[in-house]
Short mmCIF file of C-alpha atoms in Angstrom, two decimals:
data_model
loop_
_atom_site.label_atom_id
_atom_site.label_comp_id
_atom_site.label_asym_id
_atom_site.label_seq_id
_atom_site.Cartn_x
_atom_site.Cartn_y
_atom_site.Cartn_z
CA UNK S 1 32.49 -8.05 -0.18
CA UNK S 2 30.15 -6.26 1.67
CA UNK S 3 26.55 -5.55 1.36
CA UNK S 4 26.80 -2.05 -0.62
CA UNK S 5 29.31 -3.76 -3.04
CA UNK S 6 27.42 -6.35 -3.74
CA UNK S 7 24.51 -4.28 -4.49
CA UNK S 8 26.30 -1.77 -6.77
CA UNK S 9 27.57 -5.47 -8.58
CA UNK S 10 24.09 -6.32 -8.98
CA UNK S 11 23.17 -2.91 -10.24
CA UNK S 12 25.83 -3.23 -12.70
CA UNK S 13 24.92 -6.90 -13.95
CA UNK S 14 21.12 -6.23 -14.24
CA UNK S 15 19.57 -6.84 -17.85
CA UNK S 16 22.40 -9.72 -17.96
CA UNK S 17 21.50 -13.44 -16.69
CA UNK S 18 23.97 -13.28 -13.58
CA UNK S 19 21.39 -12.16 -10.41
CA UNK S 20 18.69 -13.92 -11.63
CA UNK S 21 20.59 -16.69 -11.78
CA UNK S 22 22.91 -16.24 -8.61
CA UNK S 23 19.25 -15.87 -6.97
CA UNK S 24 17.62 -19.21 -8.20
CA UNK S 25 20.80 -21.19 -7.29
CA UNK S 26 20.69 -19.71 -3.86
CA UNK S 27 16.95 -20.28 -3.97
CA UNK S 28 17.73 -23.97 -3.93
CA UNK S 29 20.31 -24.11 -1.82
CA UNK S 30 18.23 -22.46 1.20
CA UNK S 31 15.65 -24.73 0.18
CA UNK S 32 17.76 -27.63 0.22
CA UNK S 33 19.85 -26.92 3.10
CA UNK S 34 16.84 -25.06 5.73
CA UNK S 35 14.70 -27.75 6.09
CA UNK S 36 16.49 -30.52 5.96
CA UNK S 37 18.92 -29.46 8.63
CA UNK S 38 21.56 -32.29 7.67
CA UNK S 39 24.43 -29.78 7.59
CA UNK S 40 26.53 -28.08 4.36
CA UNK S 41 29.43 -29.27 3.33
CA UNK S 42 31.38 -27.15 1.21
CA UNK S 43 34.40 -28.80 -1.02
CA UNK S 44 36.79 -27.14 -4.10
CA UNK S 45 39.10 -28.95 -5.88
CA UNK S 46 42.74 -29.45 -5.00
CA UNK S 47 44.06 -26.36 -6.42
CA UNK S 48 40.92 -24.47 -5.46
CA UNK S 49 39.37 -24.16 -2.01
CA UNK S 50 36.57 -22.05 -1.47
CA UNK S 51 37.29 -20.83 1.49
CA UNK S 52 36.36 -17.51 0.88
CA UNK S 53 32.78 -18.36 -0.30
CA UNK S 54 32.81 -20.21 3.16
CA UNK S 55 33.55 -17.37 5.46
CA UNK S 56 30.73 -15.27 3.41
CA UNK S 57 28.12 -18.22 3.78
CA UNK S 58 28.88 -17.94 7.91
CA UNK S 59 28.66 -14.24 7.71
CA UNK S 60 25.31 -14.94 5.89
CA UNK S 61 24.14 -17.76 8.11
CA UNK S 62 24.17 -15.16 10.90
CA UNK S 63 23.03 -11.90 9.72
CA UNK S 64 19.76 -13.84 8.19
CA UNK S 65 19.15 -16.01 11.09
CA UNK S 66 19.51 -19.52 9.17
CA UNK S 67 22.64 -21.20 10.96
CA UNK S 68 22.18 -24.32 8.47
CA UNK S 69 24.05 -21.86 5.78
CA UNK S 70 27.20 -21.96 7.62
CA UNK S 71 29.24 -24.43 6.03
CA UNK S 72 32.03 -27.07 6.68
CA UNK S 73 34.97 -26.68 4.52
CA UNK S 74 36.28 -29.46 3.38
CA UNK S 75 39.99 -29.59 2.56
CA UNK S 76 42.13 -31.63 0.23
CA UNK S 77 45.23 -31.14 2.36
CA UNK S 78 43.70 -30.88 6.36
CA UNK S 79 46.33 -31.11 8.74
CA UNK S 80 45.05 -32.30 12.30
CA UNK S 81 47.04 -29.57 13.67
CA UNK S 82 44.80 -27.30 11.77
CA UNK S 83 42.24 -24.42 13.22
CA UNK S 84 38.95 -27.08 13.60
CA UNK S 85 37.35 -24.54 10.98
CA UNK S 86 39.75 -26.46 8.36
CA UNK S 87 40.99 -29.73 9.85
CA UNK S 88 37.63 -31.59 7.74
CA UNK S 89 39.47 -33.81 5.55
CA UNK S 90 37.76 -35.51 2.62
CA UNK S 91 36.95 -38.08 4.79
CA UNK S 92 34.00 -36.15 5.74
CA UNK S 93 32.48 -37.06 2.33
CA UNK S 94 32.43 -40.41 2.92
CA UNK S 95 29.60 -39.84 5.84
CA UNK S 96 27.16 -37.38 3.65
CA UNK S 97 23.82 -38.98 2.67
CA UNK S 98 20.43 -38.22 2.99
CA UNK S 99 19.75 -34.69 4.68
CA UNK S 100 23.22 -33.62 3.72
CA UNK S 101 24.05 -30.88 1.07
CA UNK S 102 27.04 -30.90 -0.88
CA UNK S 103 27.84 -28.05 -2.33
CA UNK S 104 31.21 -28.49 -5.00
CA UNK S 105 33.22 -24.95 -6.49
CA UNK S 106 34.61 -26.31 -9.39
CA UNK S 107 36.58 -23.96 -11.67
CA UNK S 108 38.33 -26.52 -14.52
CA UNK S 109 38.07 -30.21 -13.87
CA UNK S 110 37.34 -32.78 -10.74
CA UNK S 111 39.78 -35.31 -10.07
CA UNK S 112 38.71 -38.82 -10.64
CA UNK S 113 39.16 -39.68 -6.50
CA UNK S 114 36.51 -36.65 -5.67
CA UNK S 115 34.48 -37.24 -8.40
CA UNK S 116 33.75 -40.62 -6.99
CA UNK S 117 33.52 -39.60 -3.40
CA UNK S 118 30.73 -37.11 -4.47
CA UNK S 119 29.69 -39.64 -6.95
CA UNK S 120 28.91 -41.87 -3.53
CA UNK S 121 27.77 -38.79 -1.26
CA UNK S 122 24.58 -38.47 -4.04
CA UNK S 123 23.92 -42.47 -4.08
CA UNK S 124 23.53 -42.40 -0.42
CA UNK S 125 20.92 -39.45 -0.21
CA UNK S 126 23.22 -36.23 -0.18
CA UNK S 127 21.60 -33.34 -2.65
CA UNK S 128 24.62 -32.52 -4.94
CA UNK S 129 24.91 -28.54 -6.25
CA UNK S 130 27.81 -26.99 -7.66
CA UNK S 131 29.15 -23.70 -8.99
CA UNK S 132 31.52 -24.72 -12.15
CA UNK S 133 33.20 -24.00 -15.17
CA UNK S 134 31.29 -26.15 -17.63
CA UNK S 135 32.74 -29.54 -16.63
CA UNK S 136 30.05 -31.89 -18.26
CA UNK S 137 30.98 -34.89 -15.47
CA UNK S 138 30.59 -31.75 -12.41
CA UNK S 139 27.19 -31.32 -14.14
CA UNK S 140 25.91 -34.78 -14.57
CA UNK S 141 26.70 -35.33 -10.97
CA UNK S 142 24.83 -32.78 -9.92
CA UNK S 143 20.96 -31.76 -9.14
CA UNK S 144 21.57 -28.38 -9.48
CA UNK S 145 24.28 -26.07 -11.38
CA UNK S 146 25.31 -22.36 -11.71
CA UNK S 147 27.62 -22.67 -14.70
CA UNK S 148 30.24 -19.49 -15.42
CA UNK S 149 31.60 -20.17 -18.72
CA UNK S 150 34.91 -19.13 -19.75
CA UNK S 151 33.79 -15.35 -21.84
CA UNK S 152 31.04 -14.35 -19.73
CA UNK S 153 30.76 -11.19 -18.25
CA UNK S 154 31.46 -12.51 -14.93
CA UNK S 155 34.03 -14.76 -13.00
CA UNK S 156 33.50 -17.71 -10.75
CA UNK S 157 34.38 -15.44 -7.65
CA UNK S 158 32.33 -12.71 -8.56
CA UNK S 159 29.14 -15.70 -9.00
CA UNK S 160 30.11 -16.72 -5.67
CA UNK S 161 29.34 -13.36 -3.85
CA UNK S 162 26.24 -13.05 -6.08
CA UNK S 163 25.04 -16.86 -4.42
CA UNK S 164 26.18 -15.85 -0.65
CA UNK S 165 24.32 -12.66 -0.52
CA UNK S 166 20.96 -13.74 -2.25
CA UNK S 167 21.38 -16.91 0.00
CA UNK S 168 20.71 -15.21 3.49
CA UNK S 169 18.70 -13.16 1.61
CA UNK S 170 14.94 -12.98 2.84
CA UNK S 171 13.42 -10.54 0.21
CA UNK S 172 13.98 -10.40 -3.26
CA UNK S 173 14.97 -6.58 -3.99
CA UNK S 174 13.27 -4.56 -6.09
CA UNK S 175 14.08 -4.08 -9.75
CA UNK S 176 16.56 -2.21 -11.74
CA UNK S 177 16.40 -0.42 -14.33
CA UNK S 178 17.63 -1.09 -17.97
CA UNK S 179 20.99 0.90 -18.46
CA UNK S 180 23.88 -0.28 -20.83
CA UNK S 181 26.09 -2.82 -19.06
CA UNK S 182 29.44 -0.43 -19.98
CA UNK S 183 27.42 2.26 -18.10
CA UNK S 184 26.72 0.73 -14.94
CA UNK S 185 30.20 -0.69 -14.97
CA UNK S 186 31.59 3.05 -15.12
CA UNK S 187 29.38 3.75 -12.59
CA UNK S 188 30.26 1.28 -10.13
CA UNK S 189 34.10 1.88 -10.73
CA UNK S 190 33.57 5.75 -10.22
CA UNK S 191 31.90 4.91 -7.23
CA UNK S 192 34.24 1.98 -5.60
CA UNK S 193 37.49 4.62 -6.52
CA UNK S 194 35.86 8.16 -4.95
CA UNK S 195 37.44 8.93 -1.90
CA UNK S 196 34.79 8.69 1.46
CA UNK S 197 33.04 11.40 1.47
CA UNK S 198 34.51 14.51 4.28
CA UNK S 199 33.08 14.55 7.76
CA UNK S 200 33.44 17.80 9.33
#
């Protein structure tokens, strides 16, 4: 998503919770992840890999000049015959402590073997966020949460562009006005579905 999308999203969620909240999560994972320098390692579940919330983290890491945003996947299945990119194996886990960030995308549940593995990675040091579905044993484990709740107005993936974006982010933009949330939606489908405009 690029950055006029994501700016006609966030013009269609204002007056709801979602930027705000995309913004404070990303908030402290800069702050967690800039200063410490200890690398970000970026884990799903088994059905769910974030792997597209990884490639928009490295486009952010570059365009804002913070290189400690670009994340390591790591992958439930790695192959050593995989691309480097996605060869990290949950192995990788077992090394994170203190100066490491993990950052978990957890839709439904965590299975019991990553649960403990992150469970570990936050007893040695490692700062723990995660983007989740509600799972109370996700939350516990972690020191900060963005939770998407099954009926809001918003899915996990559309949270996760919200957090990339406001992460490379260096100012906060300005505000929006209050217009009904059907309205803006309207709006941002009219615009997303009108042909480019002609070039003569």
């Amino acid at each position: 998503m690029d950055a006029v999308r994501v700016a006609l999203l966030r013009e269609v969620l204002a007056g709801t919770e979602w930027p705000g909240a995309a913004r404070r999560f990303a908030g402290a994972l800069r702050s967690s992840v800039v200063p410490h320098r200890g690398g970000l390692l970026l884990v799903g579940t088994e059905e769910y890999e974030p792997w597209h919330l990884a490639a928009h983290l490295v486009d952010e890491a570059a365009w804002s000049g913070l290189p400690e945003l670009a994340p390591t996947l790591v992958r439930h299945r790695a192959r050593p015959d995989d691309p480097a990119h996605l060869a990290v194996g949950l192995g990788r886990l077992t090394a994170a402590g203190r100066g490491t960030t993990l950052l978990m995308v957890v839709p439904e549940r965590l299975d019991a073997g990553l649960l403990q593995r992150v469970h570990d990675a936050r007893r040695a040091g490692a700062t723990v966020l995660s983007l989740d579905g509600g799972d109370a044993e996700v939350r516990g484990l972690a020191h900060e949460t963005l939770t998407v709740a099954e009926g809001a107005e918003v899915d996990l993936d559309t949270v996760q562009h919200l957090v990339s974006a406001a992460a490379g982010e260096n100012s906060l933009p300005s505000p929006r006005g209050s217009r009904r949330f059907r309205d803006r939606l309207s709006d941002l489908a009219d615009r997303l579905t009108a042909p480019p405009p002609a070039r003569w």
